[in-house]
Coordinates of C-alpha atoms and ligand atoms in Angstrom, one line a residue:
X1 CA 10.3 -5.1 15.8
X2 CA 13.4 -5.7 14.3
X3 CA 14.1 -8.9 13.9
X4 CA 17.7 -10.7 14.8
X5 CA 18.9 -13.9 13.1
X6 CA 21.3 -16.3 14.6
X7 CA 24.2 -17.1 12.2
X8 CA 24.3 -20.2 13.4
X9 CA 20.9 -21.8 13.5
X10 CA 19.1 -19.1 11.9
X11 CA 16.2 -18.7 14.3
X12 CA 15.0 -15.7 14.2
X13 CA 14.4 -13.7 17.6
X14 CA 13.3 -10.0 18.1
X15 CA 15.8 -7.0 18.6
X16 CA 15.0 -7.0 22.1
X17 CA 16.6 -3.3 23.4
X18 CA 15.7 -4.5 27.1
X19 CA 18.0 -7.7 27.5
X20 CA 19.9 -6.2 24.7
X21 CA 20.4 -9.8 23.3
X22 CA 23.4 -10.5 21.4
X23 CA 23.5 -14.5 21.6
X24 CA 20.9 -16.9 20.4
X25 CA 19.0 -18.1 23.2
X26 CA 18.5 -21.3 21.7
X27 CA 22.5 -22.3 20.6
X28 CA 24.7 -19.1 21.9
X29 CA 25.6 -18.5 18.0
X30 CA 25.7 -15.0 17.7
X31 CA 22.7 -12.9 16.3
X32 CA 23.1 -10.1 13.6
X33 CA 21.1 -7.5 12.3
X34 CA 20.5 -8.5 9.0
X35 CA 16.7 -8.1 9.0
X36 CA 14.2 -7.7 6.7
X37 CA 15.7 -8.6 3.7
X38 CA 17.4 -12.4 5.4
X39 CA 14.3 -12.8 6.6
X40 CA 12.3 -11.9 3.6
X41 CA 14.4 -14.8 1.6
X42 CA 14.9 -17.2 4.0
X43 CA 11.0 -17.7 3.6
X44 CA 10.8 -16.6 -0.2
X45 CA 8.2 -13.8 0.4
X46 CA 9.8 -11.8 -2.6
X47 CA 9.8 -8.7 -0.5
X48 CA 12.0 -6.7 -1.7
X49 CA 14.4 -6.5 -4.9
X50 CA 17.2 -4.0 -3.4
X51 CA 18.5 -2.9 -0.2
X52 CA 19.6 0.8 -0.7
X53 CA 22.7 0.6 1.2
X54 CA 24.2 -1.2 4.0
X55 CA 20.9 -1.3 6.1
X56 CA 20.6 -5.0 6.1
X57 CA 23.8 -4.4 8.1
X58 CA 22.5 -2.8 11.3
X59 CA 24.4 -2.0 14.1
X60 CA 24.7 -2.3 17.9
X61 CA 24.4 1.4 17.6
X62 CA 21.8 1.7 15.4
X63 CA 19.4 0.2 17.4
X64 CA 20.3 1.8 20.4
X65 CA 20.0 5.2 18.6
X66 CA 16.7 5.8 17.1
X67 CA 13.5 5.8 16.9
X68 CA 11.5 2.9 17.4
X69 CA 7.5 2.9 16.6
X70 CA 5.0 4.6 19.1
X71 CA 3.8 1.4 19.7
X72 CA 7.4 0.5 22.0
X73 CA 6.6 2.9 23.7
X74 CA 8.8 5.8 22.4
X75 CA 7.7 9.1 22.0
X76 CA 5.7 10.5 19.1
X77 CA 7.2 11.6 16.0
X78 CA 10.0 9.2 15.9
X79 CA 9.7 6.2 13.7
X80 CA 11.6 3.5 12.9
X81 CA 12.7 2.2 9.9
X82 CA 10.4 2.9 7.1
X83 CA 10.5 0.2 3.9
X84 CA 9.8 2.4 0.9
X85 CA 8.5 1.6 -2.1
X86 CA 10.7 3.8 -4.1
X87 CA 10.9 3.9 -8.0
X88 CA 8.6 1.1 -9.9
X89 CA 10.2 -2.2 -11.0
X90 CA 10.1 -0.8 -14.6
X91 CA 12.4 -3.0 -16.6
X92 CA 14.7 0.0 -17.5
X93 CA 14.4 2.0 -14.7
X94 CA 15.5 0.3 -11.6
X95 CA 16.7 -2.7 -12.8
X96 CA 19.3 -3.6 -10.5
X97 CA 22.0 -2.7 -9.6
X98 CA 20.6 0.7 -10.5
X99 CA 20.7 3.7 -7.8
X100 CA 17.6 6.4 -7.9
X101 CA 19.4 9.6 -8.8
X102 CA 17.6 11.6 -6.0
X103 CA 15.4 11.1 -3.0
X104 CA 11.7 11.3 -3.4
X105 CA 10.3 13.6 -0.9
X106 CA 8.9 11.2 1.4
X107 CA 12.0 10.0 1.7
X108 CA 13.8 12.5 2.5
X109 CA 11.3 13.2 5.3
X110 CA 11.8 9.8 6.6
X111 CA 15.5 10.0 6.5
X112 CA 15.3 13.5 8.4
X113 CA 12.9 12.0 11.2
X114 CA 15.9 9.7 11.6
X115 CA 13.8 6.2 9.8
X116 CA 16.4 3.6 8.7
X117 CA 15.6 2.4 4.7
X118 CA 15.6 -1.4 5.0
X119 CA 14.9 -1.7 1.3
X120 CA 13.1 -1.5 -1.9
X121 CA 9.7 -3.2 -1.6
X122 CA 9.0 -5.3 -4.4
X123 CA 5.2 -4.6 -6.3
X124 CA 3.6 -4.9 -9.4
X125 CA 5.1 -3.3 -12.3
X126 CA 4.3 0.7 -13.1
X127 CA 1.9 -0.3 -9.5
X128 CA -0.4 -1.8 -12.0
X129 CA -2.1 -5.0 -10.5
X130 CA -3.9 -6.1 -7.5
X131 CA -2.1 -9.2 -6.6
X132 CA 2.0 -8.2 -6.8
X133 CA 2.5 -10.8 -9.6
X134 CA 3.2 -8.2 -12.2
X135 CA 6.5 -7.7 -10.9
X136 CA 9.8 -8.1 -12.7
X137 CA 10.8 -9.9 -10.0
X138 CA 8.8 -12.0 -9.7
X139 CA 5.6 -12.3 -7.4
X140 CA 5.2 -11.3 -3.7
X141 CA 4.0 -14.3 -1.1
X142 CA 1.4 -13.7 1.5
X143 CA 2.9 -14.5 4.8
X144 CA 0.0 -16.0 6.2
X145 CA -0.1 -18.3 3.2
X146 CA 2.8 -18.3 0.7
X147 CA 1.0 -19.8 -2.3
X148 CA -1.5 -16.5 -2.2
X149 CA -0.9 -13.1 -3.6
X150 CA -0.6 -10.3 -1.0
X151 CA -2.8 -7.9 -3.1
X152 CA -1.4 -5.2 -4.8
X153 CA -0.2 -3.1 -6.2
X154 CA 1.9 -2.0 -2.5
X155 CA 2.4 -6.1 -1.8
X156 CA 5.8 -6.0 -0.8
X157 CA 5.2 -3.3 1.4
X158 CA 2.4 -4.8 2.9
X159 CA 3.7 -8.3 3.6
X160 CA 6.8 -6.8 5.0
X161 CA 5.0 -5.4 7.4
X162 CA 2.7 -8.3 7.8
X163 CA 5.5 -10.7 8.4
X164 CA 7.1 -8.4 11.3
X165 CA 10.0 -7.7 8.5
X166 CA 9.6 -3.7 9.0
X167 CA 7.3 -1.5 11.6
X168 CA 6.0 0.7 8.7
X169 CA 5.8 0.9 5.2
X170 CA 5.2 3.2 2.2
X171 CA 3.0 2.3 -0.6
X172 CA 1.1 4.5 -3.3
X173 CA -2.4 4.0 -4.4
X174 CA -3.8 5.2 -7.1
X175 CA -6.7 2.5 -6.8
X176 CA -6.3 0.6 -3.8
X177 CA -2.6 -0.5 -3.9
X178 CA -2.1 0.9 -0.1
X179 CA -5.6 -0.5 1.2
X180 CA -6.3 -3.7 -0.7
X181 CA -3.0 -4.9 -0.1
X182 CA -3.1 -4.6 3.6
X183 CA -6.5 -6.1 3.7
X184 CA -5.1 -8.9 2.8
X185 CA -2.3 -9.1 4.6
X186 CA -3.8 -8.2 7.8
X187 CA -2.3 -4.7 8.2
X188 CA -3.6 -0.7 9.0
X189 CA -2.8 1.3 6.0
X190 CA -4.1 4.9 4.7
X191 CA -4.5 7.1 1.6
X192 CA -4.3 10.4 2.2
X193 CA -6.5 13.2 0.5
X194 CA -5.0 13.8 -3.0
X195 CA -2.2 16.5 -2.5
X196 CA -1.5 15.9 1.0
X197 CA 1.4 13.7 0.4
X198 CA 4.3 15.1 -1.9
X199 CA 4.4 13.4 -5.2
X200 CA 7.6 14.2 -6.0
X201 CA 10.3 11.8 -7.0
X202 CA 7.4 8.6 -7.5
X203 CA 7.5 7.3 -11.1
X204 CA 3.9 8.5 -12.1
X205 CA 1.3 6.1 -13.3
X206 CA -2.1 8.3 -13.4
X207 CA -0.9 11.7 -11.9
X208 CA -4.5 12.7 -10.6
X209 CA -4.7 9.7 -8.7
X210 CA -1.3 9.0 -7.2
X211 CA -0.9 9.1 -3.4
X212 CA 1.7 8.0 -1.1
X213 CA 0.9 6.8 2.2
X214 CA 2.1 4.6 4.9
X215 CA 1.4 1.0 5.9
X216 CA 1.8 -0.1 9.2
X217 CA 0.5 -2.4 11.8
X218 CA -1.4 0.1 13.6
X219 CA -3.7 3.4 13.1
X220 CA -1.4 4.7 15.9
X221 CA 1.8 3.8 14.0
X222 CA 0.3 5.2 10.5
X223 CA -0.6 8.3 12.6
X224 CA 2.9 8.9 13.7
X225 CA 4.0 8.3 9.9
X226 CA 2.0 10.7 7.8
X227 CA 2.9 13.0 10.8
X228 CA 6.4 12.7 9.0
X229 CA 5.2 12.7 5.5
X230 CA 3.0 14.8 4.7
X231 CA 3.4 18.7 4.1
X232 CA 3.8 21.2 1.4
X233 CA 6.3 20.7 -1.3
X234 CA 6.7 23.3 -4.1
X235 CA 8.1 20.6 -6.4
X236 CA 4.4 18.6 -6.9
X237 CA 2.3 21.4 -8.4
X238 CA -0.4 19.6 -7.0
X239 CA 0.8 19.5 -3.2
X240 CA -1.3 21.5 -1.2
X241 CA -0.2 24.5 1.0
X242 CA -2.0 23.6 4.2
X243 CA -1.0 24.7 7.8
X244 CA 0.7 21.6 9.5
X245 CA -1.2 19.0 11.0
X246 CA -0.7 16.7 13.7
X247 CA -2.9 13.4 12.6
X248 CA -2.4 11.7 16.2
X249 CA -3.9 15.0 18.2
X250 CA -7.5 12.8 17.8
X251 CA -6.5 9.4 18.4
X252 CA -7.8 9.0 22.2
X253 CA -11.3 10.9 21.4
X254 CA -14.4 8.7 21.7
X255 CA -16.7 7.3 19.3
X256 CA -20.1 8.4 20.9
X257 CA -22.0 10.2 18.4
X258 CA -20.1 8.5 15.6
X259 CA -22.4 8.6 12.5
X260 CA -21.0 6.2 10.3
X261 CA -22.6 5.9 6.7
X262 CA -23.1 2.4 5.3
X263 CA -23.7 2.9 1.1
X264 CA -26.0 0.4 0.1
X265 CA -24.1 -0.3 -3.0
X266 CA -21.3 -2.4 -1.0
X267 CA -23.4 -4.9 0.1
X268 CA -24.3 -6.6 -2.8
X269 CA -23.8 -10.0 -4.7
X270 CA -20.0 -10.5 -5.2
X271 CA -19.4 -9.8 -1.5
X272 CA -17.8 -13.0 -0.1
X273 CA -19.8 -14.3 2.6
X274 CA -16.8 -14.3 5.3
X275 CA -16.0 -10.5 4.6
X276 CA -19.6 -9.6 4.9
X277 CA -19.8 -11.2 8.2
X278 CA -16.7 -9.8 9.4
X279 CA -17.5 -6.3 8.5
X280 CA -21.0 -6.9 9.8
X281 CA -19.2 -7.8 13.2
X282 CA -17.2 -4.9 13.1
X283 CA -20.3 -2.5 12.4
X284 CA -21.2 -4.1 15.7
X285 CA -18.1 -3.3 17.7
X286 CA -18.5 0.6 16.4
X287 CA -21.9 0.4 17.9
X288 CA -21.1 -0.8 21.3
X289 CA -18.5 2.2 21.2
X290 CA -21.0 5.1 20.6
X291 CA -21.5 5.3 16.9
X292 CA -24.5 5.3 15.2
X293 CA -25.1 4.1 11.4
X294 CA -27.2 5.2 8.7
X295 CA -27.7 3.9 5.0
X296 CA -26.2 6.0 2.2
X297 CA -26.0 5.9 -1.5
X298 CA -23.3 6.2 -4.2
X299 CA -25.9 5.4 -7.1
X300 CA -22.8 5.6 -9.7
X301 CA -20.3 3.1 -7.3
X302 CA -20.9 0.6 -10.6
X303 CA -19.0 3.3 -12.6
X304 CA -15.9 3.4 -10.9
X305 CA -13.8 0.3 -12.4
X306 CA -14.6 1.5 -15.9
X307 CA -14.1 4.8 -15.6
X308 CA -10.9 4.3 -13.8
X309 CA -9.5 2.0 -16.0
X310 CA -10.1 4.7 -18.8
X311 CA -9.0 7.8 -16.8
X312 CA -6.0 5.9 -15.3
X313 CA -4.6 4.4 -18.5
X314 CA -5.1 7.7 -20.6
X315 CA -2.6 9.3 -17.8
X316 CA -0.7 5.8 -18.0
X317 CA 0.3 5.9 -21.6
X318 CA 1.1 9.7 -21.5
X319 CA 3.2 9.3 -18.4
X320 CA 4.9 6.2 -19.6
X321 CA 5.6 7.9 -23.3
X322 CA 9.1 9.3 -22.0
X323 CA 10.5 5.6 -21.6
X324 CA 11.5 5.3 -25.3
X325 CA 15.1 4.1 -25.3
X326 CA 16.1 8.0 -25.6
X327 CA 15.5 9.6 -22.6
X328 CA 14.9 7.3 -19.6
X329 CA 16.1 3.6 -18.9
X330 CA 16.0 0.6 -20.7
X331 CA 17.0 0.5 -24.9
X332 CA 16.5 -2.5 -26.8
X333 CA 20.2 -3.9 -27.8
X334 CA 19.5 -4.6 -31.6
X335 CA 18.0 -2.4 -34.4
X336 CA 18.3 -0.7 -37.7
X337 CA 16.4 2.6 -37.3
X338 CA 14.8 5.0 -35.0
X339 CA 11.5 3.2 -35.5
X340 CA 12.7 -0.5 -34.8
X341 CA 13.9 1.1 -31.7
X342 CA 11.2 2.5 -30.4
X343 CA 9.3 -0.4 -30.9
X344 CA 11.3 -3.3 -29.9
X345 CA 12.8 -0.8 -26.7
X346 CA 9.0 -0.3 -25.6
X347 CA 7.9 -3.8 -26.6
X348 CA 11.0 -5.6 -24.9
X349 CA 11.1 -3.1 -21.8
X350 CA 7.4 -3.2 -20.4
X351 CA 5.1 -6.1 -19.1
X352 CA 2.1 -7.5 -20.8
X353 CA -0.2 -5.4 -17.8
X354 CA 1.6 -2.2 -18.9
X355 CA 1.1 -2.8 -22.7
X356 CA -2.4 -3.4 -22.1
X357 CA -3.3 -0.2 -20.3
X358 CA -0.5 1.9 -23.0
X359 CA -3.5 0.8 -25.5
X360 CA -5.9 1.1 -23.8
X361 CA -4.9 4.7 -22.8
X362 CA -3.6 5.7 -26.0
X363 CA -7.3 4.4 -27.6
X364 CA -9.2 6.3 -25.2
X365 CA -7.4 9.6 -25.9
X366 CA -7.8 9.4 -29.8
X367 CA -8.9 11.8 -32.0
X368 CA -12.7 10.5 -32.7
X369 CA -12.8 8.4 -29.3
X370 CA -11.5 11.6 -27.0
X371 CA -15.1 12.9 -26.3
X372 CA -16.7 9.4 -26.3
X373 CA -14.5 8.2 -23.8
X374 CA -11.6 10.2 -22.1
X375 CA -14.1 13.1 -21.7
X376 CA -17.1 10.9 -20.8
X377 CA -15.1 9.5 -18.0
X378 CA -14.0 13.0 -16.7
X379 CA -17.8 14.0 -16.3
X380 CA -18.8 10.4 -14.5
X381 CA -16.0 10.8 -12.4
X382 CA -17.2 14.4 -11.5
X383 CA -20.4 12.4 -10.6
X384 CA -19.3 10.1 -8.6
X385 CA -17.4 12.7 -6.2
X386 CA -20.8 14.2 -5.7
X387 CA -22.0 11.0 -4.5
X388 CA -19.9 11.0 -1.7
X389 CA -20.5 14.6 -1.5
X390 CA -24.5 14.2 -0.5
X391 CA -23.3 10.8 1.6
X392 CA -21.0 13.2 3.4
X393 CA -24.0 15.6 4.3
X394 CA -25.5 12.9 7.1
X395 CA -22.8 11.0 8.4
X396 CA -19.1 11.6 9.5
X397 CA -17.1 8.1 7.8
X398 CA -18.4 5.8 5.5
X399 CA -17.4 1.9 6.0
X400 CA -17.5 -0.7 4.1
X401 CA -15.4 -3.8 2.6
X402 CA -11.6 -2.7 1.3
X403 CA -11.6 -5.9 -0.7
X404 CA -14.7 -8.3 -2.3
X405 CA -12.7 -11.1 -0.9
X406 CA -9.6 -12.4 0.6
X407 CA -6.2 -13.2 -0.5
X408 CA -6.2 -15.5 -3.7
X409 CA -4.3 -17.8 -5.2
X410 CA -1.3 -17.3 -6.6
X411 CA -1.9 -17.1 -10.8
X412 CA -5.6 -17.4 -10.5
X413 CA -6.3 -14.0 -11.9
X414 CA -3.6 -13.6 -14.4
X415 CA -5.3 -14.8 -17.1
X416 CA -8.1 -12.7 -16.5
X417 CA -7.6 -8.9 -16.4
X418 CA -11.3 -8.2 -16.0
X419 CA -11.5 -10.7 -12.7
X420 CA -8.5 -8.9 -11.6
X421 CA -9.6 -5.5 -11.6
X422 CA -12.7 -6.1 -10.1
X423 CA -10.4 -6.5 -6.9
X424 CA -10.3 -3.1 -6.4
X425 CA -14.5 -2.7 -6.8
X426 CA -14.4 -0.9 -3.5
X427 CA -11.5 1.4 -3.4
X428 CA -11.2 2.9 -6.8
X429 CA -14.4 5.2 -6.3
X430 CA -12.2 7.2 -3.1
X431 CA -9.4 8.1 -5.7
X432 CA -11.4 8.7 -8.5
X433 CA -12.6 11.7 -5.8
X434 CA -9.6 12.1 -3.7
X435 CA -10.6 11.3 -1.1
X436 CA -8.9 9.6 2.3
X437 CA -9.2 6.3 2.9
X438 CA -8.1 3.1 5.3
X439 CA -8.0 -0.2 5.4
X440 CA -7.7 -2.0 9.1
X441 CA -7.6 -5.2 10.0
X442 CA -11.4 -7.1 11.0
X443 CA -11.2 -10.3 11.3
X444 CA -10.3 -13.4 9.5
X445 CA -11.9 -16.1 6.6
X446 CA -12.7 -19.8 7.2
X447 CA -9.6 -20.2 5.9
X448 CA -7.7 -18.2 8.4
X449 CA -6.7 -15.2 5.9
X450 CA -7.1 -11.9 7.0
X451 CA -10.2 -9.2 6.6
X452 CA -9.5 -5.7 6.1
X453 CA -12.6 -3.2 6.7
X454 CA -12.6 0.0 5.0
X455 CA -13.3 3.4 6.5
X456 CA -13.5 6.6 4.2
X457 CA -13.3 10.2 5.1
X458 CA -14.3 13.3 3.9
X459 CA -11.5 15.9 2.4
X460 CA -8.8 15.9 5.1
X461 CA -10.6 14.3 7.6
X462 CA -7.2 12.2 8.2
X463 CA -7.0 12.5 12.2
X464 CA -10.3 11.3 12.4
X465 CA -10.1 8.5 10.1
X466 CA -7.4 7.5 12.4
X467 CA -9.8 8.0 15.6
X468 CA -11.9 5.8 14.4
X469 CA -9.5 3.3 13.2
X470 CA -7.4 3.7 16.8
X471 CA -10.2 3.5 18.9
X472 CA -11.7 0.1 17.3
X473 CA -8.1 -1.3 17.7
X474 CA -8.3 -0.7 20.9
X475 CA -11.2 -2.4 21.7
X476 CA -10.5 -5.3 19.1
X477 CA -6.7 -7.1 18.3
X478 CA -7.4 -8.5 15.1
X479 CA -4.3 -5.7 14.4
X480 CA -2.2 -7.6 16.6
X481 CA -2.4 -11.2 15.0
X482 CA 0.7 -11.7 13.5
X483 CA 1.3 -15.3 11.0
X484 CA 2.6 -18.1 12.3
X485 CA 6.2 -17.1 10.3
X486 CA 6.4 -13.8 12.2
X487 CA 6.3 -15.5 15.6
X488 CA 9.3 -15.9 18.1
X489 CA 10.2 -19.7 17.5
X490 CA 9.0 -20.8 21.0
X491 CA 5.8 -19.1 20.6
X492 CA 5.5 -21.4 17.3
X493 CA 6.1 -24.3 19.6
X494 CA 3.9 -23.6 22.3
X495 CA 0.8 -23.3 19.9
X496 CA 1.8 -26.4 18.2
X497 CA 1.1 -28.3 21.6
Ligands
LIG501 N1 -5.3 -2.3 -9.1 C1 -5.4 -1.0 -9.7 C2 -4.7 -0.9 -11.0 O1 -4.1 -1.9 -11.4 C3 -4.9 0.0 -8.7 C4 -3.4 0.0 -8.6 C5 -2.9 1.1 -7.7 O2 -3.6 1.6 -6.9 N2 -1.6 1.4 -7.9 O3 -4.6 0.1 -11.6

């Protein structure tokens, strides 16, 4: 998984622990560790923006030692190599060369199950956005087609991971940004149940919403992940205190009897034709393997984008209050009072995405709009998690599209907020009722890009979701495509012929 890069020609080969390769096989140059973020800028994915210490310098010995992915074959619990989506790309927070005073706790999970930190993926700023562009940065590239976004807000993560840069990956979603992302870049990824997944030490952007998960190419490989993060923590007061769980004990269990619920609301206008036929085709599969699927409703689905983008920016603009020059990162260099500071710090400091929602929040919250809005949304949002409540009551997972459509162009939404959030028209409803959710890949567009289907859960109904994901992986490999980019060199060549 790792990959090697000859200093000499720069091809790029796998860390191969069985020939234990330390020579190009192409010119005998000699091949070093520097992985994911070389890589990551020889093809100007825009990745990451900071490698946390000397991982980009791997050793002999660090390859030999740990943990590699479930998928090489090495047992459970071990995992290699995490890339973390630590801190946002605030302009005063981590602006580099910056150092996070403390681990988050998924970190520090990840560093105790042995997992190297390649690096800081890069995403969309405050993880607002659908398409990584938002970024300080600059935007993330899709690896199967550089001059698309790779969804967002988790895009660094996701192409990372897509381009074979890292086995795993962690991203937060607070709307999509772990699902949609990997739906377009072709990968597995999962949102835990709110609370499952310690919040501590992520920069908040809507605090009810927030979850951490992990992205990976497989349900397998996220299985052995959220093994590692989730758990208790006393420091999120909103962590739950369950008994442990191991989320790959169902993996191997079979579909048969599998009642999957298929909400009439997703299959609408606005569904492009190429992901309706490729979720259509996956339905299929799920029947061959035993399940059976009946039609449910979530008659306030319609609700979701604009009750999220009131709830969400309310907690936005309260959560983002602290960075005012005084307490937390970034102060504007020239004023002449307190006021001008304040302005010109918060102004100068944030992105034109993160403004927009500080209004919009702040509007919402108002005395004389409060009820109208802010309160309003609460109750709808009430509504819609009894929706999925009754849908619950007669089947076992709900499926569906993770994304409307497929990767997009580079720029073609910026201009347009509303055409952006409507990206996230299928994954916002799950968060808005904490739920778990998952995105795996399904198949690909006319164009080649890559499908993700979405499978939702009831309340902590994690291992399953993964059952079901696991088993239709192994039955399909749409999972296992990899872009052309990601490819050993001579297996580049040989499809070229
Ligand atoms: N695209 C949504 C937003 O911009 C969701 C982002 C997320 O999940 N972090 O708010």
């Amino acid at each position: 998984m790792l990959r090697m890069i000859c200093r000499s020609c720069l091809r790029l080969w796998e860390a191969d622990r069985v020939h234990n390769r330390t020579s190009c096989p192409r010119c005998g140059g000699a091949l070093t560790f520097r992985t994911a973020i070389e890589v990551g800028h020889i093809f100007k994915l825009g990745t990451f923006y900071s490698v946390p210490f000397d991982a980009t310098y791997l050793d002999e010995q660090s390859i030999e030692h740990p943990i590699q992915m479930g998928s090489y074959g090495i047992g459970p619990g071990r995992v290699l190599a995490a890339i973390v989506e630590q801190g946002h790309d605030d302009r005063g927070i981590v602006w580099p060369p910056s150092v996070a005073p403390y681990d988050a706790h998924v970190i520090a999970r990840f560093d105790q199950a042995g997992a190297v930190n390649l690096g800081k993926a890069n995403m969309d700023e405050f993880a607002m956005g659908s398409s990584s562009e938002t970024s300080w940065f600059g935007a993330v590239r899709n690896p199967w087609d550089t001059t698309r976004v790779p969804g967002g807000s988790s895009g660094g993560s996701a192409a990372a991971v897509a381009a074979r840069l890292a086995p795993g990956a962690t991203g937060t979603d607070t709307g999509g940004s772990i699902r949609q992302p990997c739906a377009m870049c072709g990968v597995s990824g999962l949102k835990p149940t709110y609370g499952v997944v310690s919040r501590y030490g992520l920069i908040a952007f809507a605090s009810s919403l927030d979850q951490a998960g992990p992205m990976a190419k497989s349900a397998h490989d996220l299985a052995l992940m959220l093994n590692v993060m989730a758990g208790f923590d006393p420091r999120d007061s909103t962590s739950l205190e369950r008994a442990a769980e191991d989320y790959a004990r169902d993996l191997e269990r079979p579909l048969r009897g599998l009642r999957i619920g298929l909400p009439k609301e997703f299959f609408v206008a606005g569904l492009h034709g190429d992901v309706a036929r490729a979720i259509d085709a996956a339905i299929a599969e799920y029947r061959r393997l035993g399940a059976t699927t009946v039609e449910v409703s979530l008659p306030n689905m319609a609700l979701s984008i604009p009750v999220y983008y009131v709830l969400a920016s309310a907690e936005a603009s309260s959560n983002l209050a602290r960075y005012d020059g005084v307490r937390y990162g970034f102060r504007t260099r020239e004023y002449a009072d307190l006021g001008e500071m304040y302005e010109r710090t918060r102004a100068e400091g944030f992105g034109a995405e993160v403004r927009r929602r500080i209004m919009i929040g702040t509007y919402v919250l108002s005395h004389g709009y409060y009820d109208a809005y802010y309160l309003k949304a609460q109750k709808i949002r009430r509504l819609i998690a009894g929706d999925f409540a009754s849908a619950f009551s007669c089947c076992d997972v709900i499926a569906g599209p993770t994304s409307p459509t497929t990767a997009f162009a580079i720029g073609s939404r910026m201009a347009d907020p509303v055409q952006m959030y409507l990206s996230d028209f299928y994954t916002i409803a799950i968060n808005l009722a904490g739920l778990p959710g998952m995105s795996i890949p399904a198949g690909f567009d006319a164009a080649g890009l890559p499908i993700g289907i979405q499978l939702i859960g009831d309340y902590f109904a994690e291992a399953r979701l993964l059952n079901v994901a696991h088993q239709f992986q192994r039955a399909t490999d749409w999972h296992a495509r990899a872009p052309a980019m990601a490819r050993e060199p001579q297996d580049r060549a040989r499809e070229a012929k």
